Coordinates of N, CA and C in Angstrom, one line a residue:
M279 N -24.4 -4.1 -49.5 CA -23.6 -4.3 -50.6 C -21.9 -4.0 -50.8
A280 N -21.6 -5.3 -50.8 CA -19.8 -5.3 -51.3 C -19.6 -5.1 -52.4
E281 N -18.7 -4.0 -52.5 CA -17.8 -3.7 -54.1 C -16.8 -3.8 -53.9
R282 N -16.2 -4.3 -55.4 CA -14.4 -4.7 -55.3 C -14.4 -4.0 -57.0
I283 N -13.0 -3.0 -56.9 CA -12.6 -2.8 -58.2 C -11.6 -3.6 -58.5
A284 N -11.8 -4.1 -59.8 CA -10.6 -4.7 -60.2 C -10.3 -4.7 -61.9
T285 N -8.5 -4.5 -62.4 CA -8.5 -4.1 -63.5 C -7.7 -5.8 -64.6
I286 N -8.6 -5.3 -65.7 CA -8.5 -6.7 -66.4 C -7.2 -6.7 -67.1
A287 N -6.9 -8.4 -66.9 CA -5.1 -8.3 -66.7 C -4.9 -9.0 -67.9
S288 N -5.7 -9.5 -68.6 CA -5.8 -10.3 -69.9 C -5.7 -9.7 -70.9
R289 N -4.5 -9.8 -71.8 CA -3.8 -9.0 -73.1 C -5.1 -8.8 -73.6
V290 N -5.7 -9.6 -74.0 CA -7.0 -9.6 -75.3 C -8.2 -8.9 -74.6
G291 N -8.2 -8.6 -73.1 CA -9.5 -7.7 -72.9 C -10.1 -8.9 -72.2
L292 N -11.1 -9.0 -71.5 CA -12.3 -9.8 -71.0 C -13.3 -10.1 -72.3
H293 N -12.5 -11.4 -72.9 CA -12.8 -11.7 -74.4 C -12.6 -13.4 -74.2
A294 N -13.6 -14.2 -75.0 CA -13.2 -15.5 -75.4 C -13.2 -16.6 -74.3
R295 N -11.5 -16.8 -74.2 CA -11.1 -17.7 -73.1 C -11.4 -16.9 -71.5
P296 N -10.9 -15.6 -71.3 CA -11.0 -15.1 -70.2 C -12.4 -14.9 -69.7
A297 N -13.3 -14.8 -70.6 CA -14.7 -14.5 -70.1 C -15.2 -15.5 -69.5
A298 N -14.8 -16.6 -70.6 CA -15.2 -18.0 -70.2 C -14.9 -18.4 -69.0
I299 N -13.5 -18.2 -68.6 CA -13.3 -18.5 -67.2 C -13.7 -17.9 -66.2
F300 N -13.8 -16.6 -65.7 CA -14.6 -15.4 -65.3 C -16.2 -16.0 -64.8
A301 N -16.9 -16.4 -66.0 CA -18.3 -16.6 -65.7 C -18.7 -17.9 -65.1
E302 N -17.7 -18.6 -65.6 CA -17.6 -19.9 -64.5 C -17.5 -19.5 -63.2
A303 N -16.3 -19.1 -62.8 CA -16.3 -18.8 -61.7 C -17.4 -18.2 -60.8
A304 N -18.0 -17.0 -61.6 CA -18.7 -16.4 -60.8 C -20.1 -16.9 -60.8
G305 N -20.5 -17.8 -61.8 CA -21.5 -18.9 -61.5 C -21.9 -20.2 -60.8
D306 N -20.8 -20.2 -60.1 CA -20.1 -21.0 -59.2 C -20.3 -20.5 -57.8
Q307 N -20.7 -18.9 -57.4 CA -20.6 -18.6 -56.4 C -22.0 -18.8 -55.7
P308 N -22.4 -18.9 -54.4 CA -23.7 -18.9 -53.9 C -24.4 -17.8 -54.0
L309 N -23.8 -16.4 -54.0 CA -24.6 -14.9 -54.4 C -24.3 -14.5 -55.8
E310 N -25.3 -13.8 -56.2 CA -25.7 -13.0 -57.6 C -24.5 -12.4 -57.2
V311 N -23.5 -12.1 -58.6 CA -22.5 -10.8 -58.5 C -22.7 -10.4 -60.0
T312 N -22.6 -9.3 -59.9 CA -22.8 -7.7 -61.4 C -21.5 -7.6 -61.5
I313 N -21.0 -7.1 -62.2 CA -20.3 -6.6 -63.2 C -20.9 -5.0 -64.0
A314 N -19.8 -4.0 -64.0 CA -19.8 -2.7 -64.6 C -18.7 -2.2 -65.4
L315 N -18.5 -1.5 -65.9 CA -17.6 -0.4 -65.8 C -17.1 0.5 -65.0
E316 N -16.3 0.5 -64.7 CA -16.0 1.8 -63.5 C -16.7 3.2 -64.0
G317 N -17.5 3.5 -63.1 CA -18.0 4.7 -63.7 C -19.3 4.4 -63.9
E318 N -19.6 3.8 -64.4 CA -21.3 2.9 -64.7 C -22.2 3.3 -63.9
P319 N -23.7 3.5 -63.9 CA -24.5 3.5 -62.9 C -24.7 1.8 -62.2
I320 N -25.0 2.0 -60.8 CA -25.2 0.4 -60.7 C -26.6 -0.2 -61.3
E321 N -27.3 0.4 -61.7 CA -28.8 -0.2 -62.6 C -28.0 -0.9 -63.8
D322 N -26.9 -0.4 -64.2 CA -26.7 -0.9 -65.7 C -25.5 -2.0 -65.8
A323 N -25.4 -2.5 -64.5 CA -24.3 -3.7 -64.0 C -25.1 -4.9 -64.7
L324 N -24.4 -5.5 -64.7 CA -24.4 -6.8 -65.7 C -24.1 -7.9 -64.9
D325 N -25.3 -9.3 -64.9 CA -24.8 -10.3 -64.6 C -23.1 -11.2 -65.3
A326 N -22.8 -11.1 -63.7 CA -21.0 -11.7 -64.0 C -21.1 -13.1 -64.6
S327 N -22.3 -14.0 -64.3 CA -22.0 -15.3 -64.6 C -22.3 -15.0 -66.1
S328 N -22.8 -14.5 -66.9 CA -23.3 -14.7 -68.4 C -22.0 -14.1 -69.3
I329 N -21.4 -15.2 -69.8 CA -20.4 -15.2 -70.5 C -20.9 -13.6 -71.9
L330 N -21.9 -14.0 -72.4 CA -22.6 -12.7 -73.1 C -22.4 -11.6 -72.7
S331 N -22.8 -11.3 -71.6 CA -23.0 -10.0 -70.9 C -21.5 -9.3 -71.1
L332 N -20.7 -10.3 -70.3 CA -19.4 -9.6 -69.9 C -18.3 -9.9 -71.8
M333 N -18.5 -10.0 -73.0 CA -17.8 -9.8 -73.7 C -18.8 -8.7 -74.6
G334 N -19.9 -8.5 -73.8 CA -20.5 -7.3 -74.6 C -20.0 -5.8 -73.6
L335 N -19.5 -6.4 -72.4 CA -19.1 -5.4 -71.7 C -18.1 -4.3 -72.3
G336 N -17.2 -5.1 -73.3 CA -15.9 -4.1 -74.0 C -15.1 -3.9 -72.9
A337 N -14.8 -4.5 -71.8 CA -13.7 -4.7 -71.1 C -12.4 -5.0 -71.6
E338 N -11.3 -3.5 -72.5 CA -10.0 -4.5 -72.9 C -9.0 -4.2 -71.5
Y339 N -8.0 -5.1 -72.2 CA -6.8 -5.0 -70.8 C -6.7 -3.4 -70.4
G340 N -6.4 -3.6 -69.0 CA -6.3 -2.2 -68.3 C -7.8 -1.5 -67.7
T341 N -8.5 -2.1 -68.4 CA -10.0 -1.4 -68.2 C -10.5 -2.0 -66.5
K342 N -11.0 -0.9 -65.6 CA -11.3 -0.9 -64.3 C -12.6 -1.2 -64.5
V343 N -13.0 -2.4 -64.0 CA -14.6 -2.6 -63.4 C -14.9 -3.0 -62.1
V344 N -16.3 -3.0 -61.8 CA -16.9 -2.8 -60.4 C -17.6 -4.1 -60.5
L345 N -17.3 -5.0 -59.3 CA -17.7 -6.2 -58.9 C -18.6 -6.0 -57.7
R346 N -19.6 -6.1 -57.7 CA -20.9 -5.9 -56.4 C -21.7 -7.4 -56.1
A347 N -21.7 -7.7 -55.2 CA -22.4 -9.1 -54.7 C -23.0 -8.3 -53.4
E348 N -24.1 -9.1 -52.3 CA -25.0 -8.9 -51.7 C -25.2 -10.1 -51.1
G349 N -24.8 -10.2 -49.4 CA -25.0 -11.2 -48.3 C -24.0 -12.0 -48.0
E350 N -24.1 -13.2 -47.0 CA -22.9 -13.5 -46.4 C -21.8 -13.7 -47.5
G351 N -20.5 -13.2 -46.7 CA -19.9 -14.0 -47.7 C -18.9 -13.0 -48.9
A352 N -20.0 -11.7 -49.0 CA -19.8 -11.2 -50.4 C -18.3 -10.7 -50.5
E353 N -17.9 -10.3 -49.5 CA -16.1 -9.4 -50.0 C -15.6 -10.3 -50.0
A354 N -15.5 -11.6 -49.4 CA -14.6 -12.7 -50.0 C -14.6 -13.5 -51.3
I355 N -15.9 -13.5 -51.6 CA -16.3 -13.7 -53.0 C -15.7 -12.8 -54.0
L356 N -16.3 -11.5 -54.2 CA -15.5 -10.3 -55.0 C -14.0 -10.5 -54.9
E357 N -13.6 -10.7 -54.0 CA -12.1 -10.7 -53.8 C -11.5 -12.2 -54.6
S358 N -12.3 -13.1 -54.5 CA -11.5 -14.3 -55.5 C -12.1 -14.0 -56.7
L359 N -12.9 -13.5 -56.9 CA -13.0 -13.2 -58.4 C -12.4 -12.0 -58.7
A360 N -12.0 -10.9 -58.3 CA -11.3 -10.0 -58.6 C -9.7 -10.4 -59.2
G361 N -9.4 -11.6 -58.5 CA -8.4 -12.4 -58.8 C -8.0 -12.9 -60.2
V362 N -9.4 -13.5 -60.1 CA -9.5 -14.2 -61.7 C -9.3 -13.0 -62.9
L363 N -10.1 -11.9 -62.5 CA -10.1 -11.0 -63.4 C -8.2 -10.3 -63.6
E364 N -7.7 -10.0 -62.4 CA -6.7 -9.5 -62.3 C -5.1 -10.3 -63.0
T365 N -5.7 -11.8 -63.0 CA -5.0 -12.8 -63.7 C -4.7 -12.9 -65.3
D366 N -3.7 -12.8 -66.2 CA -3.8 -12.7 -67.1 C -3.4 -14.3 -67.6
H367 N -4.6 -14.2 -68.5 CA -5.2 -16.1 -68.6 C -4.5 -16.2 -70.3
D368 N -4.1 -15.1 -70.9 CA -3.5 -15.3 -72.3 C -1.8 -15.7 -72.0
A369 N -1.4 -15.4 -70.7 CA 0.4 -15.6 -70.7 C 0.9 -16.8 -71.4

């Protein structure tokens, strides 16, 4: 299973607009992607394409999250999605 840690760059955290942008990007991927706060057990990971899950995560600006996916191309997909999280969509 591929894993990538990303830091939330949007000043409002992973809420509203940034969550919607990320959920759409995750949903467009051919693999299932999960997200969790860094340090949480893997079984607590949430569906990265669910805006409700993302908003419930409570990830604020500067929070580190772990993205995970399994399958062909997983590392490239996670790198791309990390780029979405590491962009300030409120700038």
